[in-house]
XYZ file of N, CA and C in Angstrom:
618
model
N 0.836 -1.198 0.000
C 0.000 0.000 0.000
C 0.875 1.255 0.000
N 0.433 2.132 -0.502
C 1.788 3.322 -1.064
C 0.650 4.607 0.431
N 2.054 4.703 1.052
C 1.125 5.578 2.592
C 0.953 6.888 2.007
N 1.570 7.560 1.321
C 1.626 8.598 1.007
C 0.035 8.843 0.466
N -0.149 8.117 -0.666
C -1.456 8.279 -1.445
C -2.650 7.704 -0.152
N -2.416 6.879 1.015
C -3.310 6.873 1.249
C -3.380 8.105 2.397
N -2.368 8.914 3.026
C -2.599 9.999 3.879
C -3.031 10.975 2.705
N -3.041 10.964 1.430
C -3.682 12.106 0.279
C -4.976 11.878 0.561
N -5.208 10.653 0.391
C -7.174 10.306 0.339
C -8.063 10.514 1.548
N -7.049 10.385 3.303
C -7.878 10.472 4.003
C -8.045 11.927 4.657
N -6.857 12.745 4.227
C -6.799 14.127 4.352
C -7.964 14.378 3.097
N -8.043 14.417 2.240
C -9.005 15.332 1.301
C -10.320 15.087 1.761
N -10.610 13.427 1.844
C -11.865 13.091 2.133
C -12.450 13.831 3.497
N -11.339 14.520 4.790
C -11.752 14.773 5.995
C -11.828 15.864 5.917
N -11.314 16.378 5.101
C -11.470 18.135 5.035
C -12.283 18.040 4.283
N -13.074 17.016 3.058
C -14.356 17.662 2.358
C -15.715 17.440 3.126
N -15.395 16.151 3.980
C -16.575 16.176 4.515
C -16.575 16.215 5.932
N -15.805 17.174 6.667
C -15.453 18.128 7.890
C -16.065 17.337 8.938
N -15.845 16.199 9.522
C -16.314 15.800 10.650
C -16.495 16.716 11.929
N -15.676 17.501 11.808
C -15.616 18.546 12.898
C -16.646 19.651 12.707
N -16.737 20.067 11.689
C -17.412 21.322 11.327
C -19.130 21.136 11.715
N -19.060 19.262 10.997
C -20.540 19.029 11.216
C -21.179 18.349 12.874
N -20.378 18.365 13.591
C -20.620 18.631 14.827
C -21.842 19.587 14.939
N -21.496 20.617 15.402
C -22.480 21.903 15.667
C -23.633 21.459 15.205
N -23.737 21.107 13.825
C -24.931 21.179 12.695
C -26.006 19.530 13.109
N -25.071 18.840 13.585
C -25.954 17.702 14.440
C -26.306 18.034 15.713
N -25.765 18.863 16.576
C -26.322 18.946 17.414
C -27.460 19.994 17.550
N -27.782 20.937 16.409
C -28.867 21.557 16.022
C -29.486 20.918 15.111
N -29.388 19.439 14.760
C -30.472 18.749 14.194
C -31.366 17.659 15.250
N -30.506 17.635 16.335
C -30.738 17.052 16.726
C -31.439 17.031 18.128
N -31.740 18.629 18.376
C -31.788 19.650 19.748
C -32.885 18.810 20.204
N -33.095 18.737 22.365
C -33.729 18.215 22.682
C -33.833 16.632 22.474
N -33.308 15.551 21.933
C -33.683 14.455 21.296
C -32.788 13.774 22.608
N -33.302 12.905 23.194
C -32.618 11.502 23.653
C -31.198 10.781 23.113
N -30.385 11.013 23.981
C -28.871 9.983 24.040
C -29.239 9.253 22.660
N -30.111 8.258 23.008
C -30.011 6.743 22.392
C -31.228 7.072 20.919
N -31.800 8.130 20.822
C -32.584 8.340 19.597
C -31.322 9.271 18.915
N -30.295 9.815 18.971
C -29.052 10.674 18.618
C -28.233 9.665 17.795
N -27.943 8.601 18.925
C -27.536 7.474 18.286
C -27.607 6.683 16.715
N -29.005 6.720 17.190
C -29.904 5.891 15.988
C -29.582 6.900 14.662
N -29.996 7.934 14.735
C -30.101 9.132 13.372
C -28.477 9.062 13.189
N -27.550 8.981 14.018
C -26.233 9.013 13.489
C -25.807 7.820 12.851
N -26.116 6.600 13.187
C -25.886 5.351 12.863
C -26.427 5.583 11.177
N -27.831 5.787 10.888
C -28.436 5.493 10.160
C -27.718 7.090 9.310
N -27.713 7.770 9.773
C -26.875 8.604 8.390
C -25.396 8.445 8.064
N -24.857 7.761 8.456
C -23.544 6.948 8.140
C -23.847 6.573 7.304
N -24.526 4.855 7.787
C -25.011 3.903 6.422
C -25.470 4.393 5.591
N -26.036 5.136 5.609
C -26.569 6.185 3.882
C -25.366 6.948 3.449
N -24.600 7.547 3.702
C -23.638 8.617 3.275
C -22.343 7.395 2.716
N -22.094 6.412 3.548
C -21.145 5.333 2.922
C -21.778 4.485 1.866
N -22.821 4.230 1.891
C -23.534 3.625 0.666
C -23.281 4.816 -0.652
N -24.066 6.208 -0.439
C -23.784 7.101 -1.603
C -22.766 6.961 -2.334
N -21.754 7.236 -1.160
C -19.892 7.156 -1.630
C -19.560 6.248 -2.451
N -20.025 5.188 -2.208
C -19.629 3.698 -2.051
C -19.745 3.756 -3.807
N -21.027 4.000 -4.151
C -21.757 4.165 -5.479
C -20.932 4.756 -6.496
N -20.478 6.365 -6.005
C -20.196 7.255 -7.030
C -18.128 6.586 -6.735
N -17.773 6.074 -5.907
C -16.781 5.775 -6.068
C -16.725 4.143 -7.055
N -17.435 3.558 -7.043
C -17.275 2.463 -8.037
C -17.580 2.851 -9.311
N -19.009 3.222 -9.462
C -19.280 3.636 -10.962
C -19.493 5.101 -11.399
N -18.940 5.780 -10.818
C -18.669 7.865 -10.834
C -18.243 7.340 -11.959
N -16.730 7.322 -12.308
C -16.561 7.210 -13.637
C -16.972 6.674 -14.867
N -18.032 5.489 -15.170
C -18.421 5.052 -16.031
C -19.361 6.285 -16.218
N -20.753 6.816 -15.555
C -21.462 7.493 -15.819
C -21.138 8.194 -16.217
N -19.825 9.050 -15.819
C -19.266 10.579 -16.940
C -18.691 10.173 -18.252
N -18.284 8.519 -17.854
C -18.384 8.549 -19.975
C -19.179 8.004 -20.414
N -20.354 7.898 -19.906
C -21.549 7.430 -20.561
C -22.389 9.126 -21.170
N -21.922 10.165 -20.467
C -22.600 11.197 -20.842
C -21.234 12.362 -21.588
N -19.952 11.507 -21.839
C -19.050 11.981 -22.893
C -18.210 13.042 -21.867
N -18.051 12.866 -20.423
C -16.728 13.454 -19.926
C -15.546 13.297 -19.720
N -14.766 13.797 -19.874
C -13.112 13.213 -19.839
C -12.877 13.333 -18.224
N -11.944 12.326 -18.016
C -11.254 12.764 -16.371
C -10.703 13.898 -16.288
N -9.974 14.097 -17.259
C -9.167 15.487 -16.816
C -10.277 16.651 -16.836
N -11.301 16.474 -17.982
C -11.959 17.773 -17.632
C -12.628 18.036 -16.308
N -13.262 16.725 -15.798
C -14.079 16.352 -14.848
C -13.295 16.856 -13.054
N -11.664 16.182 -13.688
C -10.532 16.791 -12.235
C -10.819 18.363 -12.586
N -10.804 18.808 -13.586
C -10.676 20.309 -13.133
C -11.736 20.792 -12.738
N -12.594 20.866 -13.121
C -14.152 21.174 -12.357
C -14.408 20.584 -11.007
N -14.085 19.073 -10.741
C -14.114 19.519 -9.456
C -13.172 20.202 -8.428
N -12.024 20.581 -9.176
C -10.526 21.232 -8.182
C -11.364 22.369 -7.859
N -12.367 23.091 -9.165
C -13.084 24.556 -8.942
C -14.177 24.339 -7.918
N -14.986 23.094 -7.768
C -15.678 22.950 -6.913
C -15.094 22.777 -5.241
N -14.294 21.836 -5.598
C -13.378 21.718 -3.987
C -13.024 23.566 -3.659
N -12.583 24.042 -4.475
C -11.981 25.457 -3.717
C -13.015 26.349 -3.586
N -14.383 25.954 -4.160
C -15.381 27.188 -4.089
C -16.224 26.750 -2.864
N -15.546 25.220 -2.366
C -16.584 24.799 -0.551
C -15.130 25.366 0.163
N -14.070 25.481 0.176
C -13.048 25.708 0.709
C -13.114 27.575 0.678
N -13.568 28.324 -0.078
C -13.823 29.555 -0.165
C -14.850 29.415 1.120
N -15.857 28.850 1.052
C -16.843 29.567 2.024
C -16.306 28.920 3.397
N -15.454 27.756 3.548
C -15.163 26.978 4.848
C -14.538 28.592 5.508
N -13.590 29.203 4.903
C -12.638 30.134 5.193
C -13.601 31.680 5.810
N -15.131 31.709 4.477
C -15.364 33.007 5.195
C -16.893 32.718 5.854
N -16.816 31.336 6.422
C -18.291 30.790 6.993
C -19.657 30.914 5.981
N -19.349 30.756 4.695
C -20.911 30.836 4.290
C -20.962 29.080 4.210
N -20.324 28.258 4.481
C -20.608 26.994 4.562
C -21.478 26.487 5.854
N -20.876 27.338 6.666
C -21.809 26.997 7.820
C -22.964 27.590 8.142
N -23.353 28.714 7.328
C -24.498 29.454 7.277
C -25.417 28.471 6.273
N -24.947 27.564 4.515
C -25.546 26.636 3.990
C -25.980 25.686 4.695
N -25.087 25.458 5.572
C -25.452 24.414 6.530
C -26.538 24.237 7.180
N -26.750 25.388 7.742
C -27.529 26.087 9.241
C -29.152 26.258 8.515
N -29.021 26.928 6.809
C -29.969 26.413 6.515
C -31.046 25.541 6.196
N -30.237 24.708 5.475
C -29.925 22.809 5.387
C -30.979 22.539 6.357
N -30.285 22.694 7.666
C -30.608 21.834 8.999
C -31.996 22.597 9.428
N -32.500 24.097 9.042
C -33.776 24.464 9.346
C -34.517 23.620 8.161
N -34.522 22.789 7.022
C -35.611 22.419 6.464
C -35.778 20.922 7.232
N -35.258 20.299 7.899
C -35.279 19.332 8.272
C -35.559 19.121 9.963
N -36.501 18.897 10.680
C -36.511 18.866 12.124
C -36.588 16.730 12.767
N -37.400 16.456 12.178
C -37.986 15.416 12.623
C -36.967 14.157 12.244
N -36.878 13.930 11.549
C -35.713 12.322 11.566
C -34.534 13.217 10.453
N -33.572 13.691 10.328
C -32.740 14.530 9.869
C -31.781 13.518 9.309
N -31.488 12.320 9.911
C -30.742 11.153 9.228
C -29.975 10.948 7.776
N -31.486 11.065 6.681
C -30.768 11.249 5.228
C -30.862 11.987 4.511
N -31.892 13.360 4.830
C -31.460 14.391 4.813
C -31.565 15.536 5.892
N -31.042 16.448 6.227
C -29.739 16.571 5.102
C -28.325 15.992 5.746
N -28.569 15.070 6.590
C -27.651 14.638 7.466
C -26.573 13.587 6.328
N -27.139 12.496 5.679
C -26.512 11.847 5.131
C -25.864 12.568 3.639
N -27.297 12.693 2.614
C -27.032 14.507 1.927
C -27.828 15.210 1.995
N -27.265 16.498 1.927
C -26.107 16.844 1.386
C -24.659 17.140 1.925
N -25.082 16.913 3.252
C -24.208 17.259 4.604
C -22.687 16.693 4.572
N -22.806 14.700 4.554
C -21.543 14.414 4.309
C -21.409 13.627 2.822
N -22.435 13.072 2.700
C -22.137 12.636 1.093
C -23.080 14.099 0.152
N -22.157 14.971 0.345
C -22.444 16.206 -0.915
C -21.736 16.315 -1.947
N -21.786 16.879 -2.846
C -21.223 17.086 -4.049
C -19.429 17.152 -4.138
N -19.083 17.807 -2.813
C -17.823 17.663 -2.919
C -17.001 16.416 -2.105
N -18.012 15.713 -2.171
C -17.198 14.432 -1.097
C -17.570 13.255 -2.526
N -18.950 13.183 -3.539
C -19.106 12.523 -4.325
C -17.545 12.681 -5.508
N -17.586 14.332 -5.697
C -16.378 14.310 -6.596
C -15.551 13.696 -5.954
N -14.926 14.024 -5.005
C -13.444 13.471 -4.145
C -13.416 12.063 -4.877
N -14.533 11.432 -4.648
C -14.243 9.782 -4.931
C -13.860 9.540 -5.587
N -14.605 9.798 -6.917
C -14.252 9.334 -8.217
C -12.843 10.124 -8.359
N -12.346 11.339 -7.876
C -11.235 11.731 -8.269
C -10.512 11.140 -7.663
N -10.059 10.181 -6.343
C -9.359 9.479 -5.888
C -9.139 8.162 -5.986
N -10.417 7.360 -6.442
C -10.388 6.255 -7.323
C -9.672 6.231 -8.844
N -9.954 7.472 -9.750
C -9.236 7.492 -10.446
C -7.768 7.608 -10.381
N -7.407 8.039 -9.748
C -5.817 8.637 -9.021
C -5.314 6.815 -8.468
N -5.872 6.154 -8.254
C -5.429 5.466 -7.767
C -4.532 4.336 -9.297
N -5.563 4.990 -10.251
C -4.823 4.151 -11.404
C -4.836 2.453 -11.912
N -5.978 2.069 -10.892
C -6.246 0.656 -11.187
C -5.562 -0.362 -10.274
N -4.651 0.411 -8.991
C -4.273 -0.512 -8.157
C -5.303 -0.942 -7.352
N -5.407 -2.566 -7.257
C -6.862 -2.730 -6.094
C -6.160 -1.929 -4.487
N -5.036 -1.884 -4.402
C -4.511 -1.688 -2.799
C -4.854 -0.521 -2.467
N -4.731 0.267 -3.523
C -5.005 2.204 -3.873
C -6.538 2.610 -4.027
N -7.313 1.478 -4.307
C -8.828 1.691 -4.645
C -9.076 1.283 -3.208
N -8.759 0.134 -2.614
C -9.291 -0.323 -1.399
C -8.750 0.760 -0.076
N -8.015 1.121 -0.417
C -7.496 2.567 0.577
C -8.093 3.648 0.547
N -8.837 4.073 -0.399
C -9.668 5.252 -0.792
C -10.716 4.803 -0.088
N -11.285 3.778 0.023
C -12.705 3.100 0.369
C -12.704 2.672 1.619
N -11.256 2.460 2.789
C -11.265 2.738 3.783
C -10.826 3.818 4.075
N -10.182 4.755 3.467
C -10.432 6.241 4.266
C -11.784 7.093 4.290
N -12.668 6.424 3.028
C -13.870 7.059 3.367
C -14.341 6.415 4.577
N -14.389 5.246 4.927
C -15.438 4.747 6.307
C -15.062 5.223 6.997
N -13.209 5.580 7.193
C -12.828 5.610 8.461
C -13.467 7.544 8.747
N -13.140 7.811 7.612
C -13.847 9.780 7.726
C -15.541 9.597 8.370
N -16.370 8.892 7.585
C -17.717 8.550 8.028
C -17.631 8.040 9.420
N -16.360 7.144 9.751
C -16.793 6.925 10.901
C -16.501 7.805 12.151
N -15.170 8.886 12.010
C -15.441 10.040 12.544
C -16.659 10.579 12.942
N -17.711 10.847 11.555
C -18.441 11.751 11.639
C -19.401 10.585 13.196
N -19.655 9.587 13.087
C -20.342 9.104 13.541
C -20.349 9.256 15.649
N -18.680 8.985 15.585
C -17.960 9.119 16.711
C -18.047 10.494 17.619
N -18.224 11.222 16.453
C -17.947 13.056 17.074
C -19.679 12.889 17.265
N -20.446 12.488 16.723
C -21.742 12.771 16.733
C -22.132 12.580 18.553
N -21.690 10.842 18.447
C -21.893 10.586 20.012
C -21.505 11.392 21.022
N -20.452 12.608 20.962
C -20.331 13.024 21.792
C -20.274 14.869 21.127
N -21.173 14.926 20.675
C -21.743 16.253 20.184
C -21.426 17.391 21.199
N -22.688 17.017 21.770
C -22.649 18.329 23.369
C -21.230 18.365 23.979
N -20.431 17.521 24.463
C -19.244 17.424 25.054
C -18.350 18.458 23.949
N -18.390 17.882 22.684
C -17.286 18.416 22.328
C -17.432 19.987 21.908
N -18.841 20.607 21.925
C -19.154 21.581 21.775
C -18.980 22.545 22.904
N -19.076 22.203 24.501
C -18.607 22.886 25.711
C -16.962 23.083 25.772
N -16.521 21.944 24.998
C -14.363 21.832 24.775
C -14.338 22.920 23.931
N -14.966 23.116 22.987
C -13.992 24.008 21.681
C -15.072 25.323 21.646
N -16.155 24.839 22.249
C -16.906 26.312 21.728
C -16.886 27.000 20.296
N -17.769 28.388 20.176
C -17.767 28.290 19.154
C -16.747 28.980 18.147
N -16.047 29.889 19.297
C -14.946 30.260 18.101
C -13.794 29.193 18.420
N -13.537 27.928 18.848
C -12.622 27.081 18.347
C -13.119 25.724 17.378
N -14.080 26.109 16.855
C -14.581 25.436 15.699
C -14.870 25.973 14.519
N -14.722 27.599 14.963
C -14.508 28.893 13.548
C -12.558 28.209 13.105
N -11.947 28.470 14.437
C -10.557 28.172 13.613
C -10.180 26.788 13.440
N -10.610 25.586 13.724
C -10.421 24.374 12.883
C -10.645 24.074 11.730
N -12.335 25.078 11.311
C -12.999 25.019 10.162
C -12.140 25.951 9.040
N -11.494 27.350 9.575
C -10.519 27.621 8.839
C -9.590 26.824 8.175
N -8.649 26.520 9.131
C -7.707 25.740 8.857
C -7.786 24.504 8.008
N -8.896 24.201 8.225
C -9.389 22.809 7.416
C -9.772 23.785 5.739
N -9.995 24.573 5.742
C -10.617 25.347 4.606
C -9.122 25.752 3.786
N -7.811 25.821 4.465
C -6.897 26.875 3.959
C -6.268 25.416 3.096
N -6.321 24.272 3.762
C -5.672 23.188 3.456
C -6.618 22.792 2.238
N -7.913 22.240 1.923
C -8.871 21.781 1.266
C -8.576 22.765 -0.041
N -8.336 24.142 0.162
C -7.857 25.023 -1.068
C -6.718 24.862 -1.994
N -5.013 24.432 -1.085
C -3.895 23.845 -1.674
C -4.822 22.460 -2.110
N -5.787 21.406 -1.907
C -5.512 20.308 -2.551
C -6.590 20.389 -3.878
N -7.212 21.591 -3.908
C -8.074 21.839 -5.090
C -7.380 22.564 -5.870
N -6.107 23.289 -5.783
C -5.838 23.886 -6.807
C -4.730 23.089 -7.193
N -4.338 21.772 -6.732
C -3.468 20.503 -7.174
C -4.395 20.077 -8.245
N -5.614 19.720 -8.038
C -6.679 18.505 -8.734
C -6.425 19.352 -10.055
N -6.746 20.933 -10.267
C -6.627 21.878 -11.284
C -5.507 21.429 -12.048
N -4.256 21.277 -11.561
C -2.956 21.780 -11.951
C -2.783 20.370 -12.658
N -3.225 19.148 -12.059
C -3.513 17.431 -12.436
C -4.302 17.506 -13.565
N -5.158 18.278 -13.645
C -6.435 18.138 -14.932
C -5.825 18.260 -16.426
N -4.493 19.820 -15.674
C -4.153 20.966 -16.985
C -3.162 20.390 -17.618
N -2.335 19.107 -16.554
C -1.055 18.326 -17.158
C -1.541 17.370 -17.850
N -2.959 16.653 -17.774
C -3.695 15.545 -18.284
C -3.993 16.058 -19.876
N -4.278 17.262 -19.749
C -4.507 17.916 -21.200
C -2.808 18.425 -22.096
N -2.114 18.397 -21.391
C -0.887 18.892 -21.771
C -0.437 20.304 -21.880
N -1.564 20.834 -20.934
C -1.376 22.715 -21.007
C -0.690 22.813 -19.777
N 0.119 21.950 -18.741
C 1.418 21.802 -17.887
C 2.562 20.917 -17.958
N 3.475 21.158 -17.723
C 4.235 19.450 -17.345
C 3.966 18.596 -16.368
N 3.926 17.472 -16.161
C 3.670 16.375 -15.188
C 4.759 16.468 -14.236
C-alpha cells in the first residue's frame, strides 16, 4: 500500500466532509432528542452517506463517460468545486448553507440533510471518483480510498456521540478556527486537482 497516497485520500476526504465542522450542525439537528434516539439518526446517516460514496466511487466514472466526460476535464471542475466549498469553509458561508440545510429538516434529519447533502455532498461525491481514479487501477489504492472514506464517516459518527461534550471543549470560536484551517488546506488540494487536470490535457508538465 503506497502511505503517502493513502494519507492524500484520508486528508481530502476529511477536510471535504469536515467531521468537525458538522458537529455543531448535528447537534442543532438534533436539539432536545434523547442519548439513544441521537444514536440511531447518526448510525443510520452513516449507512446512507457510505452507501452514496460507495456508489459514485465504483461507478462515478463510467457514468461521466456514458454522458461523454473526460477525467481530466471532470478533475478540473471539481478542483473549482473543492476550492469554491473551501472559499466559504474560510469566510463561513458553509456553515451558514449548513444552518440552513438543517432548518428544512426537524424530525428524523438522518438522510437528509444529514446523510445529503451534509456528508455525502457534491464535494465528497467528486473526491471519490477523483481518488479512485488517481489510484490508477491498483486494487490496494482503490481499497485505501474506500477505507479512508469509512474511516472519515466513521469520525463523523464518533464526534456525533459526543456532540454536546465536544461543543462545551472548543466552543464556538474554536470550531470557527479548525474550520478555517481545514478550509486553507482543502484550497492547496483543489488547486493541485486543477494543476492534475491541466497536465492531463498537456497545457502543464507532469
Amino acid at each position: 500500500m503506497d502511505f503517502t497516497f493513502a494519507i492524500t485520500a484520508f486528508v481530502t476526504l476529511f477536510v471535504i466532509i469536515d467531521p468537525i465542522g458538522l458537529t455543531p450542525m448535528f447537534v442543532a439537528l438534533t436539539q432536545g432528542m434523547p442519548a439513544q434516539e441521537r444514536r440511531r439518526i447518526a448510525a443510520r446517516a452513516c449507512v446512507f452517506a457510505i452507501g452514496i460514496l460507495t456508489v459514485f466511487g465504483l461507478a462515478g466514472e463510467e457514468v461521466l463517460a456514458f454522458v461523454g466526460i473526460s477525467m481530466p476535464a471532470f478533475r478540473i471542475s471539481g478542483g473549482i468545486l473543492l476550492f469554491v466549498t473551501a472559499f466559504d469553509m474560510l469566510f463561513e458561508r458553509r456553515s451558514e448553507r449548513r444552518e440552513n440545510q438543517a432548518d428544512e429538516a426537524r424530525e428524523d434529519p438522518s438522510v437528509f440533510p444529514l446523510a445529503m447533502p451534509l456528508i455525502a455532498g457534491a464535494g465528497s461525491m467528486t473526491s471519490m471518483i477523483l481518488l479512485v481514479d488517481a489510484a490508477e487501477g491498483s486494487l490496494a489504492n482503490t481499497i485505501t480510498v474506500f477505507g479512508a472514506m469509512v474511516a472519515t464517516v466513521l469520525l463523523v459518527f464518533l464526534l456525533a456521540l459526543t456532540a454536546g461534550l465536544f461543543e462545551r471543549l472548543l466552543g464556538a470560536t474554536g470550531i470557527k478556527v479548525v474550520t478555517r484551517l481545514l478550509g486553507m488546506l482543502l484550497a492547496a488540494l483543489a488547486v493541485q486537482f486543477v494543476l492534475d487536470g491541466m497536465a492531463d490535457f498537456g497545457f502543464l508538465a507532469s
